[in-house]
GROMACS .gro file of C-alpha atoms in nm:
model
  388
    1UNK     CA    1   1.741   1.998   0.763
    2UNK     CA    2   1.976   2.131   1.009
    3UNK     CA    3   2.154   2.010   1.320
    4UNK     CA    4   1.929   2.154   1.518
    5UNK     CA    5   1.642   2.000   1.380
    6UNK     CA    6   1.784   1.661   1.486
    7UNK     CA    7   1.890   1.761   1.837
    8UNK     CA    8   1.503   1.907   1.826
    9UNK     CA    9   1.404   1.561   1.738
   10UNK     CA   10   1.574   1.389   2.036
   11UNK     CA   11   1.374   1.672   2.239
   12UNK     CA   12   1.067   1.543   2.104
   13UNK     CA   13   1.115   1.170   2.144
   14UNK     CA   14   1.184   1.264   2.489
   15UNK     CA   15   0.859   1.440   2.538
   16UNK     CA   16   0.702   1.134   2.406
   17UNK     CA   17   0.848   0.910   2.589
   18UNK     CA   18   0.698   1.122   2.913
   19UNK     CA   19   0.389   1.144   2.760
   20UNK     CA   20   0.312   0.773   2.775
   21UNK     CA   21   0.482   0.659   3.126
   22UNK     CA   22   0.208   0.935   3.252
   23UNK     CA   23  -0.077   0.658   3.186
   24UNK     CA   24   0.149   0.336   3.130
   25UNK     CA   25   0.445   0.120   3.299
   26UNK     CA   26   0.611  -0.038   3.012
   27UNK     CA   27   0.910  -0.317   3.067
   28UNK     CA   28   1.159  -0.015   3.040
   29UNK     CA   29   1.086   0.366   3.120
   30UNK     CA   30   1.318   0.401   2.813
   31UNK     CA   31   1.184   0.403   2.496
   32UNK     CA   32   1.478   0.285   2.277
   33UNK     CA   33   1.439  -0.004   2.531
   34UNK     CA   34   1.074  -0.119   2.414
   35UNK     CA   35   0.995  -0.402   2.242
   36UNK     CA   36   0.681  -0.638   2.153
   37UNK     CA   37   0.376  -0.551   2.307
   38UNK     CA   38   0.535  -0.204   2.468
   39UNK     CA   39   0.552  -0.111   2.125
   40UNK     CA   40   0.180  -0.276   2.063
   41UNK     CA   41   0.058  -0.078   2.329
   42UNK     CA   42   0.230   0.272   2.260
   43UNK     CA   43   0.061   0.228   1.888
   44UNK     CA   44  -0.268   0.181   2.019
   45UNK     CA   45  -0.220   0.479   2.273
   46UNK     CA   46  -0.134   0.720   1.980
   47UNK     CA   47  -0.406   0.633   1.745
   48UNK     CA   48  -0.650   0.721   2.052
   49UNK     CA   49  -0.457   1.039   2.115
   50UNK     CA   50  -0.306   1.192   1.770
   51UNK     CA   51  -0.569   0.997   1.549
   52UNK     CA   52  -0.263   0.865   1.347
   53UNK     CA   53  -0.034   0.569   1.375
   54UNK     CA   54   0.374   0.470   1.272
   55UNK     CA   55   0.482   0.132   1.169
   56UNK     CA   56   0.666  -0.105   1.371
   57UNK     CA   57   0.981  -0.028   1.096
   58UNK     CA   58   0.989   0.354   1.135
   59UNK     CA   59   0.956   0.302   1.545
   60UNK     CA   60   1.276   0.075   1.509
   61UNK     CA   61   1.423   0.311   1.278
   62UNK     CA   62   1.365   0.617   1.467
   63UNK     CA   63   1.357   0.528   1.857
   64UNK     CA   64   1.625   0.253   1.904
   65UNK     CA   65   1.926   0.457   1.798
   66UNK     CA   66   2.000   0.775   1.976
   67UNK     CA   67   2.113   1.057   1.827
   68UNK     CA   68   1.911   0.971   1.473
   69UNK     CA   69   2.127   1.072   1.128
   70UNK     CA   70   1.795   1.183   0.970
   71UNK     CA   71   1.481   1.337   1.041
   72UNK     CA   72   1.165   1.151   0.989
   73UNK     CA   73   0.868   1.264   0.728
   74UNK     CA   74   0.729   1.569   0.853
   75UNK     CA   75   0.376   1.418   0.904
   76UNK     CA   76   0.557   1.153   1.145
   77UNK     CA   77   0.681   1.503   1.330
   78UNK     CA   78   0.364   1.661   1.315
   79UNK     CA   79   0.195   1.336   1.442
   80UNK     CA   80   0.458   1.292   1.725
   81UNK     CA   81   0.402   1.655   1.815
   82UNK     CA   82   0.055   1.633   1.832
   83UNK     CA   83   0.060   1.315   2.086
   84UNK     CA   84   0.341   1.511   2.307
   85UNK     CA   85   0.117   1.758   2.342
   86UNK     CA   86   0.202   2.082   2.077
   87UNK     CA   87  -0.036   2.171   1.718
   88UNK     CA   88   0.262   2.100   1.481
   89UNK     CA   89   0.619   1.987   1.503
   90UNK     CA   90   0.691   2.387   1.404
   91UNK     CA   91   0.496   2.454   1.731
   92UNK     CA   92   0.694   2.212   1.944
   93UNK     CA   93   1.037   2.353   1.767
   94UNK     CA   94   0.919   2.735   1.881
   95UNK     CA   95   0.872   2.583   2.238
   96UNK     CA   96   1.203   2.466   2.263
   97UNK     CA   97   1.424   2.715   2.119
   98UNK     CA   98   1.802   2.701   2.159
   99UNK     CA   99   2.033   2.973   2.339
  100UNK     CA  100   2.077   3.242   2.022
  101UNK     CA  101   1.831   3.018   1.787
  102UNK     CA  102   1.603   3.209   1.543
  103UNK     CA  103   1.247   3.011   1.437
  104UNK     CA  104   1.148   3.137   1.105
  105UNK     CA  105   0.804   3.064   0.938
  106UNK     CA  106   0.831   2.724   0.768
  107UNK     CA  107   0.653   2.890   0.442
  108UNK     CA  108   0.923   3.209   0.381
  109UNK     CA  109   1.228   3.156   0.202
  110UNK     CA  110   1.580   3.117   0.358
  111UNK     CA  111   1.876   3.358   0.383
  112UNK     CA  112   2.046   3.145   0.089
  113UNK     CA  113   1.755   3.084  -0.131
  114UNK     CA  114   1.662   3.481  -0.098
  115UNK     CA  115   2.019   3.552  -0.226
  116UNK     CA  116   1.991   3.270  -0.495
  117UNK     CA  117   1.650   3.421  -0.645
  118UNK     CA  118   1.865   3.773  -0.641
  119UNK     CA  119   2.119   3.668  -0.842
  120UNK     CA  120   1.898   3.492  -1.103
  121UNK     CA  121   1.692   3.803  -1.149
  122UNK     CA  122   1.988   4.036  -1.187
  123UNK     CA  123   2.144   3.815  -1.426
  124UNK     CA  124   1.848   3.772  -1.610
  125UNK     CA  125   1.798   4.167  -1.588
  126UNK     CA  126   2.176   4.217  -1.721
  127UNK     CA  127   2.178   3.936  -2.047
  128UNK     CA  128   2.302   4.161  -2.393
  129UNK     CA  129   2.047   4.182  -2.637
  130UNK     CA  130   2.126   4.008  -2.933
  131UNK     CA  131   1.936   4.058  -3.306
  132UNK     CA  132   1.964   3.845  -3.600
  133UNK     CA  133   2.186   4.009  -3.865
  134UNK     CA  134   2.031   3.989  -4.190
  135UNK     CA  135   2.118   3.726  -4.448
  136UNK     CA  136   2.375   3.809  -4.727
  137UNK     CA  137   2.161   3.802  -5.034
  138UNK     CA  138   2.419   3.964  -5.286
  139UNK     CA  139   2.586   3.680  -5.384
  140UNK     CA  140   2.207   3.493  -5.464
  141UNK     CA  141   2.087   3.771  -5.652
  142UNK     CA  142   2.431   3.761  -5.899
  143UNK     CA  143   2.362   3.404  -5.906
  144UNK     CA  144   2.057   3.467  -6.054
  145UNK     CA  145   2.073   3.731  -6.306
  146UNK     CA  146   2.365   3.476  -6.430
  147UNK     CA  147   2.130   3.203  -6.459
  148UNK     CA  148   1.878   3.477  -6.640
  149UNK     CA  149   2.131   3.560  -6.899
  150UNK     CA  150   2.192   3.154  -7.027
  151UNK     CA  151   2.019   3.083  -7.336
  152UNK     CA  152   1.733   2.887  -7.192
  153UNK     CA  153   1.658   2.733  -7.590
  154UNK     CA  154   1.986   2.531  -7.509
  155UNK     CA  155   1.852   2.401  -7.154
  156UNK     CA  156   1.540   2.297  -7.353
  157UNK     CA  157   1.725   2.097  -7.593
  158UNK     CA  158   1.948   1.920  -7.366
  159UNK     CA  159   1.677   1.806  -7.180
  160UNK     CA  160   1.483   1.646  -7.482
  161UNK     CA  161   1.827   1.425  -7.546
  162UNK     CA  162   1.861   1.319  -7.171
  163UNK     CA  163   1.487   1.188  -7.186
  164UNK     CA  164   1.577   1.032  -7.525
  165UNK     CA  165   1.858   0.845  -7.394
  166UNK     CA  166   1.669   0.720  -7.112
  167UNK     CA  167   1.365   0.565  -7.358
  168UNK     CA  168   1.615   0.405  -7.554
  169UNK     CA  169   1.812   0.247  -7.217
  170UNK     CA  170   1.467   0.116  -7.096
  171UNK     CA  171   1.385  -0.049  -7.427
  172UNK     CA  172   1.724  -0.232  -7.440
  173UNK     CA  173   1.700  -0.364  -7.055
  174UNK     CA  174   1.497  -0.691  -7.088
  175UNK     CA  175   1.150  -0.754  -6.883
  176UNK     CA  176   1.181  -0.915  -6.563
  177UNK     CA  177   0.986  -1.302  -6.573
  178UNK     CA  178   0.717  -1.368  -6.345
  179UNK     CA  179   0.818  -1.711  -6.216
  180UNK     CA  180   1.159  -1.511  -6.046
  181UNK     CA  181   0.894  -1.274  -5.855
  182UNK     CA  182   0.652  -1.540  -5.753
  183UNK     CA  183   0.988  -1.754  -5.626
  184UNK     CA  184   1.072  -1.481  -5.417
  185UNK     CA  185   0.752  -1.373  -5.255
  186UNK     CA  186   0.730  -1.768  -5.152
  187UNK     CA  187   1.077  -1.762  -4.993
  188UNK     CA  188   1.005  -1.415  -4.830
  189UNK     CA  189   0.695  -1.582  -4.698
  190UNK     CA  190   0.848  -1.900  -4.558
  191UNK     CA  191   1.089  -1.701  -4.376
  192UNK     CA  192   0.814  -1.516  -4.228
  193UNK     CA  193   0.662  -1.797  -4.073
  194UNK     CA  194   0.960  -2.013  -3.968
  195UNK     CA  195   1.084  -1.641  -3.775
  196UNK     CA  196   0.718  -1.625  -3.601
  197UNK     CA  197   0.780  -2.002  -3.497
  198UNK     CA  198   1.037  -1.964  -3.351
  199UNK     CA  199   0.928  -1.625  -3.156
  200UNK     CA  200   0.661  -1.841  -3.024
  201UNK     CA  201   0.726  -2.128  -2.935
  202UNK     CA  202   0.681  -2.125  -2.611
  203UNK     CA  203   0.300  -2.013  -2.667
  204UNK     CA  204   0.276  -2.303  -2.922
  205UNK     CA  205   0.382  -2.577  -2.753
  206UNK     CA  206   0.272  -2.476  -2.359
  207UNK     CA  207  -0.003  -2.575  -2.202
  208UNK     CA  208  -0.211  -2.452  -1.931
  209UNK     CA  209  -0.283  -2.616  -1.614
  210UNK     CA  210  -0.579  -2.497  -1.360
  211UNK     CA  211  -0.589  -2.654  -1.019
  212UNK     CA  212  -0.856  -2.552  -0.727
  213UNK     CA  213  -0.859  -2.648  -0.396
  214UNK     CA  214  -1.179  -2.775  -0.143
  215UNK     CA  215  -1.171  -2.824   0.202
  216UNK     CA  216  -1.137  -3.233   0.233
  217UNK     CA  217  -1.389  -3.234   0.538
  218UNK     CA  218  -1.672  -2.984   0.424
  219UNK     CA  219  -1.623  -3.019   0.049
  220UNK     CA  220  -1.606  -2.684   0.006
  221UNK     CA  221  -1.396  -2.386  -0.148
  222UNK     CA  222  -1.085  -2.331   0.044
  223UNK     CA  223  -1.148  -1.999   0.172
  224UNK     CA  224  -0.782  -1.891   0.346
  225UNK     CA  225  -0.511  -1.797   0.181
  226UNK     CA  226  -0.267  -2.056   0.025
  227UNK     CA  227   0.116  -2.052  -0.086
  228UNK     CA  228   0.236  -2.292  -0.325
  229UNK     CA  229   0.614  -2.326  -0.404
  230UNK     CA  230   0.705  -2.490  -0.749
  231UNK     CA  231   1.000  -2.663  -0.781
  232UNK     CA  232   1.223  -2.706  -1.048
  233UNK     CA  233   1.566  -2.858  -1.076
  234UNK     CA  234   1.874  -2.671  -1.042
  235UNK     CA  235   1.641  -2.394  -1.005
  236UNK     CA  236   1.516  -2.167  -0.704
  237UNK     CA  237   1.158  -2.210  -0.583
  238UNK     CA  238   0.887  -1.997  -0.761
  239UNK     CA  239   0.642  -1.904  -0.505
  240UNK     CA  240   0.278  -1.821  -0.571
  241UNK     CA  241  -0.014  -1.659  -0.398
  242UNK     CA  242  -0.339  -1.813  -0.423
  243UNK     CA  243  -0.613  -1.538  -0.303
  244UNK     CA  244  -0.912  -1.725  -0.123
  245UNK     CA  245  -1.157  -1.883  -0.352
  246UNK     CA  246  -0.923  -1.844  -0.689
  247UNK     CA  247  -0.753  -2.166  -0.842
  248UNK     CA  248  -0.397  -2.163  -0.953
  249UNK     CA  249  -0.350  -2.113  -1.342
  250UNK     CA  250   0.011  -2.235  -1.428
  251UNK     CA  251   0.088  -2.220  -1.799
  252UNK     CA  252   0.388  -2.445  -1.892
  253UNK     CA  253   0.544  -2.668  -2.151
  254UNK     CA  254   0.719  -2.880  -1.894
  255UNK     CA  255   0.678  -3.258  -1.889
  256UNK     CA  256   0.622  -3.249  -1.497
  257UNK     CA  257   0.547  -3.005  -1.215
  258UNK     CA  258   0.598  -3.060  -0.816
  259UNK     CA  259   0.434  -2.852  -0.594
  260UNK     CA  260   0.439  -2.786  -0.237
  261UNK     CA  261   0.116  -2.678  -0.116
  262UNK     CA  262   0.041  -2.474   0.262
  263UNK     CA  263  -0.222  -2.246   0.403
  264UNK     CA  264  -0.238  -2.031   0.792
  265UNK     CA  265  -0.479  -2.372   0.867
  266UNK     CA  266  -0.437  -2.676   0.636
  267UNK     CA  267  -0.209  -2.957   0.637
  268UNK     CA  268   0.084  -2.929   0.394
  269UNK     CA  269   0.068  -3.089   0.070
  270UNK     CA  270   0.293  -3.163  -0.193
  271UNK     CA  271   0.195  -3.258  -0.506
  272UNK     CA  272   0.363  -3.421  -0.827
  273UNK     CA  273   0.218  -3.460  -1.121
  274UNK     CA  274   0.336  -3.600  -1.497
  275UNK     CA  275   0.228  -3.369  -1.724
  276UNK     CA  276   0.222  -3.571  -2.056
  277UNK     CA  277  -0.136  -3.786  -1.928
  278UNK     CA  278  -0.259  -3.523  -1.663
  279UNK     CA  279  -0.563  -3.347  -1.674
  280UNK     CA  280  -0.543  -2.920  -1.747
  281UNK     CA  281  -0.832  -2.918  -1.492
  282UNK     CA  282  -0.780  -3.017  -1.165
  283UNK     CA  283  -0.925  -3.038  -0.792
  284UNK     CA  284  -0.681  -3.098  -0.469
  285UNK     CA  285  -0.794  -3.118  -0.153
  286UNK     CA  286  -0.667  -2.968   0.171
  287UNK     CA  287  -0.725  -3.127   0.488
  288UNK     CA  288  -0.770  -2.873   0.781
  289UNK     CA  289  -0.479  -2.919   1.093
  290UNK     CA  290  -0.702  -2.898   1.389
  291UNK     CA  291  -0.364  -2.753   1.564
  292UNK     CA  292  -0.326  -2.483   1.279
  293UNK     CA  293  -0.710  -2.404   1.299
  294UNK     CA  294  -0.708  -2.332   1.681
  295UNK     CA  295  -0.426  -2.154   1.702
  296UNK     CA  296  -0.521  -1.914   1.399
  297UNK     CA  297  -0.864  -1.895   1.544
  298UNK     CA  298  -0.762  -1.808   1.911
  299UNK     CA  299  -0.474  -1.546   1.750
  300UNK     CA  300  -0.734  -1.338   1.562
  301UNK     CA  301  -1.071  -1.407   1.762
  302UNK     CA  302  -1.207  -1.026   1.917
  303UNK     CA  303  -1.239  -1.007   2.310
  304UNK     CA  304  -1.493  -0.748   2.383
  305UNK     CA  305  -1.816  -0.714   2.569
  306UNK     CA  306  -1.919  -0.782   2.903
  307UNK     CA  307  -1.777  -1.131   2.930
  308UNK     CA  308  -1.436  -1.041   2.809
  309UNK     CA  309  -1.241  -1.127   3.113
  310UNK     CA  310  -1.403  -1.455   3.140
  311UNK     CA  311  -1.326  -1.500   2.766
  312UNK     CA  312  -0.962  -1.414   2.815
  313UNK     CA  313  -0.920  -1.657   3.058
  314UNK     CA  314  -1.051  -1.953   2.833
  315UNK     CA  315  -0.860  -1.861   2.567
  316UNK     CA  316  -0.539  -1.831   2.757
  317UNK     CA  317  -0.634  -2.180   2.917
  318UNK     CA  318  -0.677  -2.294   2.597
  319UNK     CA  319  -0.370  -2.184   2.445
  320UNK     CA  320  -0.176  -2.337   2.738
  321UNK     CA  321  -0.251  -2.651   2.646
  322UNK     CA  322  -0.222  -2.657   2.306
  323UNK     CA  323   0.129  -2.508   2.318
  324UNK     CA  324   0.455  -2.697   2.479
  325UNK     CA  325   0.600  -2.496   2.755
  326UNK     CA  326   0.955  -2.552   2.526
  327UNK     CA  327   0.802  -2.369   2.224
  328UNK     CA  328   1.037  -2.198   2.018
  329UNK     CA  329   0.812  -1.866   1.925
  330UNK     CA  330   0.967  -1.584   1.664
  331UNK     CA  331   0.833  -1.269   1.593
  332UNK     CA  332   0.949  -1.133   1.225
  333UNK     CA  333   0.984  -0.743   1.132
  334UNK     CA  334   1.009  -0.504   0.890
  335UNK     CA  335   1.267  -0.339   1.021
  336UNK     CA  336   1.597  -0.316   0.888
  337UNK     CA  337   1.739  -0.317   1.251
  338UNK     CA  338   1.512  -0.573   1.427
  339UNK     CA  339   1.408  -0.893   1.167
  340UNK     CA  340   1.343  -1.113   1.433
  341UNK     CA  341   1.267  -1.146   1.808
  342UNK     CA  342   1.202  -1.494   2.011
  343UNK     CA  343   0.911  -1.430   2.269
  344UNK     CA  344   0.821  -1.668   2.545
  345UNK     CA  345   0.507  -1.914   2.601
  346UNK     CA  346   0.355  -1.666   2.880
  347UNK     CA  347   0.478  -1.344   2.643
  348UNK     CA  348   0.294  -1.493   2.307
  349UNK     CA  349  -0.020  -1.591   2.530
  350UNK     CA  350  -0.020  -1.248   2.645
  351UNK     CA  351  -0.011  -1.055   2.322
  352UNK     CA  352  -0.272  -1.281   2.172
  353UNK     CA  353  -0.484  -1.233   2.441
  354UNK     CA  354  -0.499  -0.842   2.509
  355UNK     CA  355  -0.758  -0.725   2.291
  356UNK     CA  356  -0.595  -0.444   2.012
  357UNK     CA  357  -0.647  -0.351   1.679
  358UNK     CA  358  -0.320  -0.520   1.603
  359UNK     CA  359  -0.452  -0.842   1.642
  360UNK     CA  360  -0.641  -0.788   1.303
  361UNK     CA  361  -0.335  -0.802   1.149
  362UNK     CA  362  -0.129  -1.109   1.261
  363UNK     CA  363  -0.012  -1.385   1.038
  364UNK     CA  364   0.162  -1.741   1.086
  365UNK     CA  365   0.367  -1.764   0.905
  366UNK     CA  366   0.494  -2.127   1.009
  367UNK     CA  367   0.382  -2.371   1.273
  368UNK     CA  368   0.532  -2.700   1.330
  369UNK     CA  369   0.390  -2.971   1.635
  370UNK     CA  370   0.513  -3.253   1.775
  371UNK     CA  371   0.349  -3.542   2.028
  372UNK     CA  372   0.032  -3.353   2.029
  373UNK     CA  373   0.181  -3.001   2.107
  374UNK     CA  374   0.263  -2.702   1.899
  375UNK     CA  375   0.632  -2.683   1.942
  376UNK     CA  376   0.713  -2.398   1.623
  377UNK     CA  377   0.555  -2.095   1.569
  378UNK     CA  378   0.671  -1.755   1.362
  379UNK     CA  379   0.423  -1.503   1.316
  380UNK     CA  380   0.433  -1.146   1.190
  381UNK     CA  381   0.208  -0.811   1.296
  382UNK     CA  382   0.153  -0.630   0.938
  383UNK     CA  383   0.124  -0.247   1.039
  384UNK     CA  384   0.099  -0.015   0.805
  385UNK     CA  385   0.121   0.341   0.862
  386UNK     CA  386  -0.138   0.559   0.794
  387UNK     CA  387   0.014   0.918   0.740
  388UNK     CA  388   0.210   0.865   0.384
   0.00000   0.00000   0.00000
């Protein structure tokens, strides 16, 4: 990467940025301004146009600080390239060359790593040949007529009094008893099992609770996702996952667990339960929050076909009176630059109402009401990007 790639870069986010006011007005002509559903729509525009999409993090990353320290992945170039117009991001580069810049084919080698291969070949070419100088064997082959020359009848004989010394030693050394091998195989064994008692204990003595949930007013599975936080003293919350239809398994050896249930459209729950006279096999239910159910259902609910504009309408009427016109509304990001962002009533009506693919991916996160009106809500837009 070069300097000139990044002042490339700020080329192309400019081209970009012309691209889409051609067919849109967005809250700011420019784009380091956007935000929310600017950024909604410009996502939608370039999966129609360059078949390809970025995440809300890499948009933040990229677009809302000018000049950039880095370059993006080269499929984000090639994508961004492709919507701006050009075949490649080497394509767009060769269209806007510098004063004095040369544009070399992306496959060759460079200057440095031409004169890099050079010099490893020519040293390579240039190592001294080395050979193994044969071993010395004088000095073994003296050693050996020596050893030919002793009178082997002598090496014979002072072997048969080393092997007669050692029959008489074993005859003197006494037999070991039984009862001193048995006593130690029992202690050896003992030790063995007090050392795997204590390795698992935990195993041992735990036990394993399962708890499923059912919908309190149609008595059946709970089929949404649910969270459930343990808590334990002077600890931090554990929090757990439940996928939709699955029970919680929790295998402990804890005298009592409390547990705070919640789902995108259930009441919350908490739970506490003594653990010396419960049962391992449980069933809670969940009672559905008729505010949490309409607002998940109107958030994720597909506008399309010929009655759409009539449909919008309801919904938005709908969603006017279910939330206060005070409602404190956060959006949450990935982004290491933007976390949050507080929208409006009219703002959060609108996104939820325009129909995008988007949509399929928002969350609540949290809700909270108050005198009959939603007065809480933080949601996040999970967008993943598709190019990795």
């Amino acid at each position: 990467m070069t300097d000139l790639d990044l002042l490339h870069f700020e080329q192309l986010k400019k081209d970009v940025q012309a691209q889409y006011l051609k067919e849109y007005t967005p809250s700011y002509d420019e784009i380091s301004k956007w935000k929310g559903i600017d950024i909604i729509y410009f996502q939608e525009d370039l999966r129609k146009k360059a078949k390809g999409n970025i995440s809300e993090k890499s948009f933040y990353t990229y677009f809302k600080s000018s000049p950039v320290s880095k370059l993006p992945r080269i499929d984000m170039l090639n994508l961004l390239s492709i919507y701006a117009g050009y075949d490649s991001w080497y394509d767009f580069k060769k269209n806007h060359l510098f004063a004095g810049e040369l544009l070399s084919d992306e496959k060759d080698l460079s200057d440095d790593e031409l004169k890099e291969l050079e010099k490893t070949v020519s040293s390579a070419l240039n190592l001294p040949k080395t050979e193994e100088e044969p071993k010395k064997t004088v000095s073994s082959n003296e050693e050996n007529t020596v050893l030919q020359e002793n009178n082997t009848e002598n090496q014979i004989i002072e072997k048969k009094e080393t092997i007669l010394e050692s029959s008489k030693i074993s005859e003197i050394k006494p037999p070991k008893k039984n009862y001193q091998r048995t006593a130690w195989i029992a202690a050896a064994s003992v030790f063995v099992i007090l050392l795997g008692l204590l390795g698992f204990k935990d195993e041992i003595f735990q036990k394993t609770y399962v708890y499923c949930f059912t919908d309190a007013d149609r008595n059946l599975n709970v089929q949404r996702d649910i969270e459930i936080k343990v808590i334990k003293e002077n600890e931090s919350p554990i929090l757990y996952r439940i996928k939709p239809g699955e029970c919680f398994i929790y295998p402990t050896k804890d005298k009592t667990l409390k547990m705070q249930i919640s789902s995108t459209v259930y009441e919350d729950l908490e739970v506490n339960r003594n653990l010396e006279n419960a049962p391992e096999e449980e069933t809670i239910e969940l009672k559905p929050d008729d505010y949490k159910m309409a607002l998940y259902y109107f958030s994720i609910k597909d506008i399309n076909g010929e009655n759409s504009e009539q449909l919008i309408k309801q919904k938005r009427k709908q969603l006017e009176n279910l939330i206060s016109n005070t409602a404190t509304i956060t959006q949450v990001y990935d982004s290491d630059i933007y976390g949050l962002e507080t929208l409006d009533k009219q703002d959060y009506i609108t996104l939820v109402t325009t129909p995008t693919t988007s949509l399929k991916n928002l969350n609540v996160i949290e809700m909270k009401k108050d005198k009959g009106k939603i007065v809480s809500i933080k949601f996040k837009i999970s967008n993943h990007e598709n190019n990795k």
